[in-house]
Short mmCIF file of C-alpha atoms in Angstrom, two decimals:
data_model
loop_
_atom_site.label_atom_id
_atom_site.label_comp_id
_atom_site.label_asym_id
_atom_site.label_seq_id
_atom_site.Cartn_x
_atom_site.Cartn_y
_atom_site.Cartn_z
CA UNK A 1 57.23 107.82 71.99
CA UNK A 2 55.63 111.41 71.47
CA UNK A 3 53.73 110.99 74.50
CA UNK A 4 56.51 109.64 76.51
CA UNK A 5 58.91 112.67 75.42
CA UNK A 6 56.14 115.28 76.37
CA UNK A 7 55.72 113.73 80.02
CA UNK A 8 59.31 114.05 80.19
CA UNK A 9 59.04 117.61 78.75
CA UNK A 10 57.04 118.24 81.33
CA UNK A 11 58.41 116.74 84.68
CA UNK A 12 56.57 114.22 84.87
CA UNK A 13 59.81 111.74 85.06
CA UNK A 14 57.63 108.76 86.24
CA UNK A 15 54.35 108.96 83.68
CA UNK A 16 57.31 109.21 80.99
CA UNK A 17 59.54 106.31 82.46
CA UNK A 18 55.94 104.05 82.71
CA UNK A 19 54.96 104.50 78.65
CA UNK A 20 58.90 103.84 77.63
CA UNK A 21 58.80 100.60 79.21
CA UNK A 22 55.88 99.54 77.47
CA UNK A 23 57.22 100.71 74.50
CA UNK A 24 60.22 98.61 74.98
CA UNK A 25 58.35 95.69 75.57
CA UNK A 26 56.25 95.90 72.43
CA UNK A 27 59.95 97.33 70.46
CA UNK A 28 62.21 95.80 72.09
CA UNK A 29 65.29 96.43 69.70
CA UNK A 30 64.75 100.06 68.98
CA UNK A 31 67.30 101.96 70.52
CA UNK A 32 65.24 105.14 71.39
CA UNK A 33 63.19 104.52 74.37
CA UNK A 34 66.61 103.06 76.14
CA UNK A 35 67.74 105.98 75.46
CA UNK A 36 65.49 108.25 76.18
CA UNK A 37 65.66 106.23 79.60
CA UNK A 38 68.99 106.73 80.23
CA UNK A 39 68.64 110.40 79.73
CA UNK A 40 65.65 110.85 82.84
CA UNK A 41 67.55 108.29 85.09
CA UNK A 42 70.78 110.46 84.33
CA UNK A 43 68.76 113.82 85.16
CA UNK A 44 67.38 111.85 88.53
CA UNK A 45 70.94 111.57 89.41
CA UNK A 46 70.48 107.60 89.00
CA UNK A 47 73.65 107.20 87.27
CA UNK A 48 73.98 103.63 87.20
CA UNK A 49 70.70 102.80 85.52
CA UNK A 50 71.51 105.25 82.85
CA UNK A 51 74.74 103.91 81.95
CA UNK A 52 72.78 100.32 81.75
CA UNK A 53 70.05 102.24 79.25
CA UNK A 54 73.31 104.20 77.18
CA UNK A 55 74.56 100.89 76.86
CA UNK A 56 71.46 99.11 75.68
CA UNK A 57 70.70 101.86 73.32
CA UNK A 58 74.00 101.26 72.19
CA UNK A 59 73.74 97.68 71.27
CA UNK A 60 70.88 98.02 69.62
CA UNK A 61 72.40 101.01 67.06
CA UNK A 62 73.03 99.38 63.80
CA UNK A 63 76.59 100.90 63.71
CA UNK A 64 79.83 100.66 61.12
CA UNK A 65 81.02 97.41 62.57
CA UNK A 66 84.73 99.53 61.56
CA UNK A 67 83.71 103.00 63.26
CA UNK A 68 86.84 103.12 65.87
CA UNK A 69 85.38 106.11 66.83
CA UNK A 70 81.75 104.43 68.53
CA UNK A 71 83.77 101.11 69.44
CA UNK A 72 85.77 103.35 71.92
CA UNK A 73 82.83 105.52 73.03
CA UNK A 74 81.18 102.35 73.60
CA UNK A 75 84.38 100.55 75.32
CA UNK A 76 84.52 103.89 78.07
CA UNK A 77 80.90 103.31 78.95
CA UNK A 78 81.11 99.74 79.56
CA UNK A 79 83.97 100.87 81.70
CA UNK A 80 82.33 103.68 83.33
CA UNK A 81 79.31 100.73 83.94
CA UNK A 82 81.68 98.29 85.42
CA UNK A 83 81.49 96.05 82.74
CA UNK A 84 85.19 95.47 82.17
CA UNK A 85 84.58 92.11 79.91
CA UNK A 86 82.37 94.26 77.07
CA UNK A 87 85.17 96.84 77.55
CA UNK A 88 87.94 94.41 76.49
CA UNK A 89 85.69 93.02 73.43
CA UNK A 90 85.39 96.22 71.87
CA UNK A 91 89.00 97.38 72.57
CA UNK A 92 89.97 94.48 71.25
CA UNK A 93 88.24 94.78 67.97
CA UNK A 94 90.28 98.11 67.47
CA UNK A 95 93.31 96.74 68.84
CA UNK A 96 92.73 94.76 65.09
CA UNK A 97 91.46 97.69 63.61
CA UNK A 98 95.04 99.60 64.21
CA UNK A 99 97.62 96.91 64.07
CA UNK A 100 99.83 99.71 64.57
CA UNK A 101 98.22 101.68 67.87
CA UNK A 102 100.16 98.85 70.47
CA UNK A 103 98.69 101.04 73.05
CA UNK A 104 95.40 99.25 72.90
CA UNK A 105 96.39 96.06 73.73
CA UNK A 106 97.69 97.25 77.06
CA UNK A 107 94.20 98.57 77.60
CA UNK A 108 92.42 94.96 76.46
CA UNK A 109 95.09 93.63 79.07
CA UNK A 110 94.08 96.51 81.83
CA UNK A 111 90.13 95.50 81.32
CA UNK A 112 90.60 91.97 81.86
CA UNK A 113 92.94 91.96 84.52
CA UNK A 114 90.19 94.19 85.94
CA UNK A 115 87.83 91.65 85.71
CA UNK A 116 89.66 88.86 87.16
CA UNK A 117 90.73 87.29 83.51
CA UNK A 118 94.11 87.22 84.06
CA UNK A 119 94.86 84.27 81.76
CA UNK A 120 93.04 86.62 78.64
CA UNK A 121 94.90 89.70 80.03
CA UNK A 122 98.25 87.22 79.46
CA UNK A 123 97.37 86.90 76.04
CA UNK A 124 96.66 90.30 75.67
CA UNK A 125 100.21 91.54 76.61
CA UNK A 126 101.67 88.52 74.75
CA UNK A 127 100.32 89.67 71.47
CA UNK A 128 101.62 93.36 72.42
CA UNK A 129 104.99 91.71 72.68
CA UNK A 130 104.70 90.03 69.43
CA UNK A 131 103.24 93.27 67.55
CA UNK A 132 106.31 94.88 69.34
CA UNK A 133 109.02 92.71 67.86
CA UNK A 134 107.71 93.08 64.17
CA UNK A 135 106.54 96.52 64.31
CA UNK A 136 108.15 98.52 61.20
CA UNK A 137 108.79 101.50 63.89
CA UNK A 138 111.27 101.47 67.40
CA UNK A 139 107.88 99.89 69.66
CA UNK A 140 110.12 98.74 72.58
CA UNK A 141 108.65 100.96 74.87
CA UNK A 142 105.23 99.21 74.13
CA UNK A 143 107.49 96.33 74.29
CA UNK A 144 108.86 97.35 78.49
CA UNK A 145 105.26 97.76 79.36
CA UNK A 146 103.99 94.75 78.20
CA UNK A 147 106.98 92.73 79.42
CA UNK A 148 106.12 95.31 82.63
CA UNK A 149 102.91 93.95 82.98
CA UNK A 150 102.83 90.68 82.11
CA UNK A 151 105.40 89.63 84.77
CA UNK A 152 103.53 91.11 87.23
CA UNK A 153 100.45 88.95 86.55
CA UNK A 154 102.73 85.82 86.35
CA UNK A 155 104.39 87.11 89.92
CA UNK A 156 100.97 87.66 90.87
CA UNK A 157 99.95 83.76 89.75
CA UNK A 158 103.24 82.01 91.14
CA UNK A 159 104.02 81.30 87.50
CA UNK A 160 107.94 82.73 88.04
CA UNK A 161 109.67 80.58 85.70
CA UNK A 162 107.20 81.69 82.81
CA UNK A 163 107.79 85.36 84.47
CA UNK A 164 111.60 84.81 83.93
CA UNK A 165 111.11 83.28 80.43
CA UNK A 166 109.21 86.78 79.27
CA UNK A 167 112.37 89.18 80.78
CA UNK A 168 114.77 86.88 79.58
CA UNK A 169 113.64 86.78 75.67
CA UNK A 170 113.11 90.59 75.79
CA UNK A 171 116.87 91.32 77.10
CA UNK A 172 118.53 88.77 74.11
CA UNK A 173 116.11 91.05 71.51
CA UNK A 174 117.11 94.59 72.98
CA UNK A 175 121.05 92.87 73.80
CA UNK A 176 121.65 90.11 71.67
CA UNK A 177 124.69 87.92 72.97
CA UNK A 178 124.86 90.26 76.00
CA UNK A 179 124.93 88.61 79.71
CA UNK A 180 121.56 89.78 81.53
CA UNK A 181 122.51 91.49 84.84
CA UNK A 182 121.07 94.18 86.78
CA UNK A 183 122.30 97.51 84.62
CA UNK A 184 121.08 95.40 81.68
CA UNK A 185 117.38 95.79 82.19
CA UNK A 186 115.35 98.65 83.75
CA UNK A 187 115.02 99.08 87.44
CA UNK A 188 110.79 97.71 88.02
CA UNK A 189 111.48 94.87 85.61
CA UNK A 190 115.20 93.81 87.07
CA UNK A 191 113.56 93.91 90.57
CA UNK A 192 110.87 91.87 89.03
CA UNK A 193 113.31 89.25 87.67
CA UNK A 194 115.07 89.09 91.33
CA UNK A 195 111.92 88.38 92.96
CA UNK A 196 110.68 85.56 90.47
CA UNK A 197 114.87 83.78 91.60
CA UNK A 198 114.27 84.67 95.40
CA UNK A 199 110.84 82.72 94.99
CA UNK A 200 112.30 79.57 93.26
CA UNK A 201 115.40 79.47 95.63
CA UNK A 202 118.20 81.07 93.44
CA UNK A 203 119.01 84.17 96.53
CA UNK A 204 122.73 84.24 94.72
CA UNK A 205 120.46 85.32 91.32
CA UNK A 206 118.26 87.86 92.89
CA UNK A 207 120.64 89.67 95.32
CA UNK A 208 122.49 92.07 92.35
CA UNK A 209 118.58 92.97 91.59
CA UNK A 210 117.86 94.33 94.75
CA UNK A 211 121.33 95.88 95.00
CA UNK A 212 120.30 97.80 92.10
CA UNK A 213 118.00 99.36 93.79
CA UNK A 214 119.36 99.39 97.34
CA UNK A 215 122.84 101.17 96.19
CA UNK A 216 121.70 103.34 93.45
CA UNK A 217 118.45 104.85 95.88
CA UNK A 218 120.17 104.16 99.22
CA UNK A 219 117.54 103.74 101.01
CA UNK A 220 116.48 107.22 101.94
CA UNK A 221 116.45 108.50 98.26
CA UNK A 222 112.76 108.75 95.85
CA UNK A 223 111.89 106.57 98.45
CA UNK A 224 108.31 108.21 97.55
CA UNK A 225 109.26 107.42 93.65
CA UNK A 226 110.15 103.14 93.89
CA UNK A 227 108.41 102.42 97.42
CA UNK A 228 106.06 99.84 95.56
CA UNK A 229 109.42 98.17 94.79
CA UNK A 230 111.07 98.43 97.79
CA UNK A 231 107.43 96.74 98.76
CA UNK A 232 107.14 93.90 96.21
CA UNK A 233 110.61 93.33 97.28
CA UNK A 234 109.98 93.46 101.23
CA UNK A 235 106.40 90.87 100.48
CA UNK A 236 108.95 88.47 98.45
CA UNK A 237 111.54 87.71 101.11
CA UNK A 238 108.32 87.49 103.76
CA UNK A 239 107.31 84.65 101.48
CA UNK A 240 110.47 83.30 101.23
CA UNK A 241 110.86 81.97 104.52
CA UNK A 242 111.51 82.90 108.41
CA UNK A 243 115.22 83.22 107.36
CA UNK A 244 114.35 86.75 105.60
CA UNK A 245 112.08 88.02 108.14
CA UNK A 246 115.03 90.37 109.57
CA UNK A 247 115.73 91.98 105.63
CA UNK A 248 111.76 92.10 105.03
CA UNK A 249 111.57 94.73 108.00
CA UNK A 250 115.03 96.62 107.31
CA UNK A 251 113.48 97.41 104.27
CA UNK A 252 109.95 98.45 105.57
CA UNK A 253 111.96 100.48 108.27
CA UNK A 254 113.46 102.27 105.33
CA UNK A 255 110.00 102.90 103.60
CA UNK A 256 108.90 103.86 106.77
CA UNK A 257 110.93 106.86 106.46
CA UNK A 258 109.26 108.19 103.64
CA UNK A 259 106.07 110.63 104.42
CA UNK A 260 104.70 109.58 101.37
CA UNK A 261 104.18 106.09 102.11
CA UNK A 262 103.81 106.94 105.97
CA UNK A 263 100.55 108.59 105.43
CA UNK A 264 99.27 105.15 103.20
CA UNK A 265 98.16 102.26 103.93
CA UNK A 266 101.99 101.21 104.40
CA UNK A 267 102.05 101.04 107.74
CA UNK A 268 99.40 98.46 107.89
CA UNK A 269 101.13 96.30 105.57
CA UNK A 270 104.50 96.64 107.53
CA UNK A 271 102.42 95.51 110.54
CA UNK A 272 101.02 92.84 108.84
CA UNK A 273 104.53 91.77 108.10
CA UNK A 274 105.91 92.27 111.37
CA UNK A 275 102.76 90.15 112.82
CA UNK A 276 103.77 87.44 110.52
CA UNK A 277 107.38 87.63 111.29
CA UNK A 278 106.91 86.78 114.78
CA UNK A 279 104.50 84.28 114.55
CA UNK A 280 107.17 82.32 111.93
CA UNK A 281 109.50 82.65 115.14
CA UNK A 282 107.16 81.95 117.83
CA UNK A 283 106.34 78.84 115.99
CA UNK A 284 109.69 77.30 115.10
CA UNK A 285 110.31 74.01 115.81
CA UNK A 286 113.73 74.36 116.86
CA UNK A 287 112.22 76.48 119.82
CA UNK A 288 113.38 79.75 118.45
CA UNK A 289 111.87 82.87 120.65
CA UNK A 290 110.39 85.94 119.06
CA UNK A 291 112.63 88.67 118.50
CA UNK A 292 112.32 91.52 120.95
CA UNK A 293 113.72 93.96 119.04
CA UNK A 294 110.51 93.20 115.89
CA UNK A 295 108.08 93.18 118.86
CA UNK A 296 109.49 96.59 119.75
CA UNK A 297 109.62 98.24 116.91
CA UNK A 298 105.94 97.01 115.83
CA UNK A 299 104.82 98.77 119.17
CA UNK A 300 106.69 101.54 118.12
CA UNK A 301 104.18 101.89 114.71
CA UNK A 302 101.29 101.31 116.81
CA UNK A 303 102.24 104.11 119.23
CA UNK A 304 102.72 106.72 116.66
CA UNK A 305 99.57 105.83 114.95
CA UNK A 306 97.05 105.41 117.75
CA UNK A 307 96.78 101.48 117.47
CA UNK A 308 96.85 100.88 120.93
CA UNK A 309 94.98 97.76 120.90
CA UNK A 310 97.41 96.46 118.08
CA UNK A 311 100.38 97.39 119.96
CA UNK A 312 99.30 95.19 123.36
CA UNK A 313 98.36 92.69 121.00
CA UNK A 314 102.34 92.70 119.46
CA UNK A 315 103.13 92.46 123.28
CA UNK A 316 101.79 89.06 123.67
CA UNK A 317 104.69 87.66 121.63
CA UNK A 318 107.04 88.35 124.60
CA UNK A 319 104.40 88.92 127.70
CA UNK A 320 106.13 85.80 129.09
CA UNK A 321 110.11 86.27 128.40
CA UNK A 322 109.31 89.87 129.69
CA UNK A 323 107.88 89.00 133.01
CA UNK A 324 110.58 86.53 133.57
CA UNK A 325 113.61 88.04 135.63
CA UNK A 326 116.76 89.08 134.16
CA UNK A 327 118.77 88.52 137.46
CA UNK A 328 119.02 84.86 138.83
CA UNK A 329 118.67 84.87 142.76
CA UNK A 330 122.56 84.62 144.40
CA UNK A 331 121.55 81.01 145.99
CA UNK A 332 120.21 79.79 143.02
CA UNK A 333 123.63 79.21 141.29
CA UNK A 334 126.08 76.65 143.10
CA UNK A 335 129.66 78.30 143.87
CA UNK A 336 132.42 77.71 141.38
CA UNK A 337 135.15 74.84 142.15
CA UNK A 338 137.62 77.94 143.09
CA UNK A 339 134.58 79.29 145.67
CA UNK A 340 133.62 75.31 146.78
CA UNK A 341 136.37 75.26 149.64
CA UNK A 342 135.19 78.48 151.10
CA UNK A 343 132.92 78.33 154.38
CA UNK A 344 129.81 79.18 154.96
CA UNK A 345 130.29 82.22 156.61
CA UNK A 346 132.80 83.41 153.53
CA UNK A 347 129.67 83.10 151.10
CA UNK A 348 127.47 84.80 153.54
CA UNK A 349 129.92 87.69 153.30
CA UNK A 350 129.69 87.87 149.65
CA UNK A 351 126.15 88.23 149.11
CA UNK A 352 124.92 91.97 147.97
CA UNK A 353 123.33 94.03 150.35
CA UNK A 354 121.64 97.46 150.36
CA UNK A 355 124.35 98.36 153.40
CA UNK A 356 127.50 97.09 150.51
CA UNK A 357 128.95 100.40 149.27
CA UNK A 358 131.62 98.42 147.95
CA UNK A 359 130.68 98.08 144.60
CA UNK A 360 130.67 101.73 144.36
CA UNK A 361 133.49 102.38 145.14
CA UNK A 362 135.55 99.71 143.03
CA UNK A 363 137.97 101.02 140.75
CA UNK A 364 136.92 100.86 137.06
CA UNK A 365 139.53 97.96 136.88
CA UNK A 366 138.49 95.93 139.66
CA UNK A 367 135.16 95.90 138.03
CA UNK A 368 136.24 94.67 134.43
CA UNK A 369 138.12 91.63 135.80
CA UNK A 370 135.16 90.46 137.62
CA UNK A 371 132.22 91.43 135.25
CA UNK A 372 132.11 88.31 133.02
CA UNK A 373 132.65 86.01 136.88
CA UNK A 374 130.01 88.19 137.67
CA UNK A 375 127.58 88.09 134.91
CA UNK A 376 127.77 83.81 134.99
CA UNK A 377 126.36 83.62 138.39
CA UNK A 378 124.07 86.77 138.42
CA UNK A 379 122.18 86.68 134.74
CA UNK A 380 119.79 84.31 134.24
CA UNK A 381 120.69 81.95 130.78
CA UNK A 382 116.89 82.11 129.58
CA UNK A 383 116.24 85.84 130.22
CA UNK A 384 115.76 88.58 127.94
CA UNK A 385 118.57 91.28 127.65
CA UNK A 386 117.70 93.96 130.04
CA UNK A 387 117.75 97.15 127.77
CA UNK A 388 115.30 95.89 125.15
CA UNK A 389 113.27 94.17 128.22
CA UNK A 390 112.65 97.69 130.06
CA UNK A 391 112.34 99.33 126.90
CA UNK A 392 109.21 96.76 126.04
CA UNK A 393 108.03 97.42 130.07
CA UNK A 394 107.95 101.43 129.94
CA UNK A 395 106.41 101.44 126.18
CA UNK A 396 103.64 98.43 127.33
CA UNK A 397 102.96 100.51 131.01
CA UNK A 398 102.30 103.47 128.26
CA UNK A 399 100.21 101.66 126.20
CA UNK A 400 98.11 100.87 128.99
CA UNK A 401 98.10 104.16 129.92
CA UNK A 402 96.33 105.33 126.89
CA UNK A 403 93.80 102.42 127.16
CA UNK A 404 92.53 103.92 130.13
CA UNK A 405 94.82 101.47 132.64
CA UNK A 406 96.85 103.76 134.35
CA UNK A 407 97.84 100.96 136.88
CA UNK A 408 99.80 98.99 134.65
CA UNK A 409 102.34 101.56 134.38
CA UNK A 410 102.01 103.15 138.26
CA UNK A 411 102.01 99.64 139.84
CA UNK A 412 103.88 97.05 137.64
CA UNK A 413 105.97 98.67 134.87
CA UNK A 414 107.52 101.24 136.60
CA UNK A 415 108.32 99.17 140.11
CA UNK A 416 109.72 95.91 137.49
CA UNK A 417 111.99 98.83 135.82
CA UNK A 418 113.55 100.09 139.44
CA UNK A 419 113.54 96.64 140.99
CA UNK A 420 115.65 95.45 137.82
CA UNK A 421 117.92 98.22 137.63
CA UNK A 422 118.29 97.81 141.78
CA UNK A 423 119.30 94.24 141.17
CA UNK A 424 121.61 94.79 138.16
CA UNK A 425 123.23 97.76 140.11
CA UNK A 426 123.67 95.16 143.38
CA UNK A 427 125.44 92.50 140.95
CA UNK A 428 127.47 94.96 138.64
CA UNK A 429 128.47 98.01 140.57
CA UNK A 430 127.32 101.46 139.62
CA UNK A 431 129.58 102.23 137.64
CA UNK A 432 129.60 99.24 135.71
CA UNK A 433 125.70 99.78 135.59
CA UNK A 434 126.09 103.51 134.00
CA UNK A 435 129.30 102.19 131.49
CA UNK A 436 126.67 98.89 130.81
CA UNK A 437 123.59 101.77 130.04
CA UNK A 438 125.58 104.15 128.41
#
């Protein structure tokens, strides 16, 4: 070991790292050379390997099985290592070396949810709870963060009933003989308790949750404070079903809002959800269509954020219903049974021409008693609703655009957009057209 030291004395970090692992192999449960090893590897900037040596060194230290003091040293190295299961172990040893410190079983429960043992993290926070309720001081904060944290795992696992089961114990200890509703609990865990009823079914259940925090924060307020709830809540009714695909996004509109969240990874999630949203509705089996409006909106995010390839990508949901005309050719609908007894020549005289100023210059009442006559034979059943459709056209020719396909917008969107409002304009009248716009 003398040796050893001196190379390392001297610089000579390999010579010295050589002799200490022969020493190890010939002492293999003397805790010097490890950490002696640690110490070079930690100088060398190898900080991994050094923590592995500290933590060798450490296990081989005959220590006070009861010295709190080296459990936790030894419990934030693990950590620091990555070893989260040797982290729990010796936090867990204190956590029954102070009965009373409830704060360590919340960090047990942290380090095994960390490394994936979420059933032993459960456990964890259930003993918390326990401690909690026979503690001989006021513990139910320790109480709310276990209760907290546990039903998030069980959320997290699908186990909602158990999840519900946890909440509901804690509110008849804190409000014995007290009906649980949504100013009876705090805000995370009532939220918590909604989702768990909107995943089983019981939407009557969860709705006052969420109202609790839709009413009291309306939307646009600490936004930046509860947007992992608004979140949680927005993932739950995606999960739910196709049904709450429309409140999913109102929410994540509202989040949207929020710089805070704007400049994280929320965006991506709320395309994620607006992706899955319209492939629930291109997919129905009652032949549902994808919602325009969604597929706008999702554009919309991938404008303002440079995800141009994501944005054509949201286009495909309505490339088809987009290209398809709003305005159904004159002689493609047969004449009403009050038209059928006209001649030819009469229905040759109503067909719209570029040289018909007439509906120009129709009075404003002329035009509202034959708008819904005119609207059955000129709008096609099938089509999209013009605004949204020319809205999609312009924002898809700009898309384009930026991808380095100018064409798109110079050749297709832009002539579609003036051909449609030509056609509209023939069928409706100007002003009807403008009043219709407006």
């Amino acid at each position: 070991m003398g040796e050893a030291n001196a190379a390392y004395i001297s610089g000579d970090h390999a010579k010295a790292i050589a002799m200490l692992k022969d020493f190890v192999k010939k002492a293999p449960t003397v805790p010097d050379p490890y950490h002696t090893l640690g110490v070079i590897y930690e100088k060398l900037q190898d900080r991994t390997k050094a923590i592995q040596f500290f933590l060798i060194a450490c296990s081989a230290t005959q220590a006070d099985p009861k010295d709190v003091d080296t459990l936790y040293t030894y419990a934030d190295m693990c950590k620091e290592g990555g070893d989260h299961r040797r982290a729990a172990e010796a936090l867990k040893k204190v956590a029954n070396l102070t009965p009373t410190d409830l704060s360590v079983w919340l960090q047990v429960a942290e380090c095994y949810h960390a490394n994936s043992q979420d059933d032993d993290a459960i456990d964890a926070l259930l003993t918390c709870i326990q401690n909690a309720v026979t503690h001989p001081d006021d513990a139910s904060q320790f109480e709310l963060h276990a209760v907290n944290m546990v039903s998030d795992l069980y959320i997290t696992l699908k186990r909602y009933q158990a999840a519900i089961h946890a909440i509901e114990a804690m509110h008849e200890r804190s409000h014995p003989n007290t009906p649980l509703d949504e100013d009876s609990l705090p805000l995370d865990i009532a939220v918590k308790f909604g989702i768990c009823h909107l995943h089983l079914g019981h939407l009557a259940t969860a709705q006052p949750m969420f109202d609790a925090l839709y009413v009291n924060l309306e939307f646009h307020h600490e936004v930046d404070v509860y947007g992992d709830l608004y979140i949680d809540v927005a993932e739950a009714f995606i999960e739910a079903g196709q049904v709450h695909d429309r409140t999913a996004i109102d929410i994540l509109q509202n989040v949207l809002l929020c710089p805070t969240f704007a400049n994280d990874g929320v965006l991506d999630t709320a395309l994620q959800f607006y992706d899955q949203a319209l492939t629930y509705q291109s997919g129905g089996a009652d032949g549902s269509r994808p919602d325009p409006e969604l597929v706008w909106q999702a554009m919309c995010i991938c404008r303002d954020t440079g995800a141009t390839a994501r944005g054509l990508g949201f286009f495909g949901f309505v490339h088809d219903a987009v290209l398809l005309p709003p305005i159904r050719p004159y002689w493609a609908t047969a004449p009403t049974t009050t038209t059928s007894s006209k001649t030819d020549d009469d229905q040759d005289q109503d067909v719209p021409t570029d040289d018909d100023d007439d509906d120009d210059d129709d009075d404003e009442g002329g035009e509202e008693e034959d708008s819904t006559a005119v609207d059955e034979i000129g709008f096609s059943e099938d089509a999209m609703e013009n605004g949204i459709r020319l809205k999609l056209f312009l924002l898809y020719g700009r898309m384009q655009w930026q991808s380095g396909d100018p064409n798109t917008m110079v050749k297709i969107a832009l002539p579609l957009v003036l051909l449609s409002l030509q056609q509209t304009m023939r069928l409706l009248g100007r002003k009807s057209l403008l009043r219709r716009m407006h």
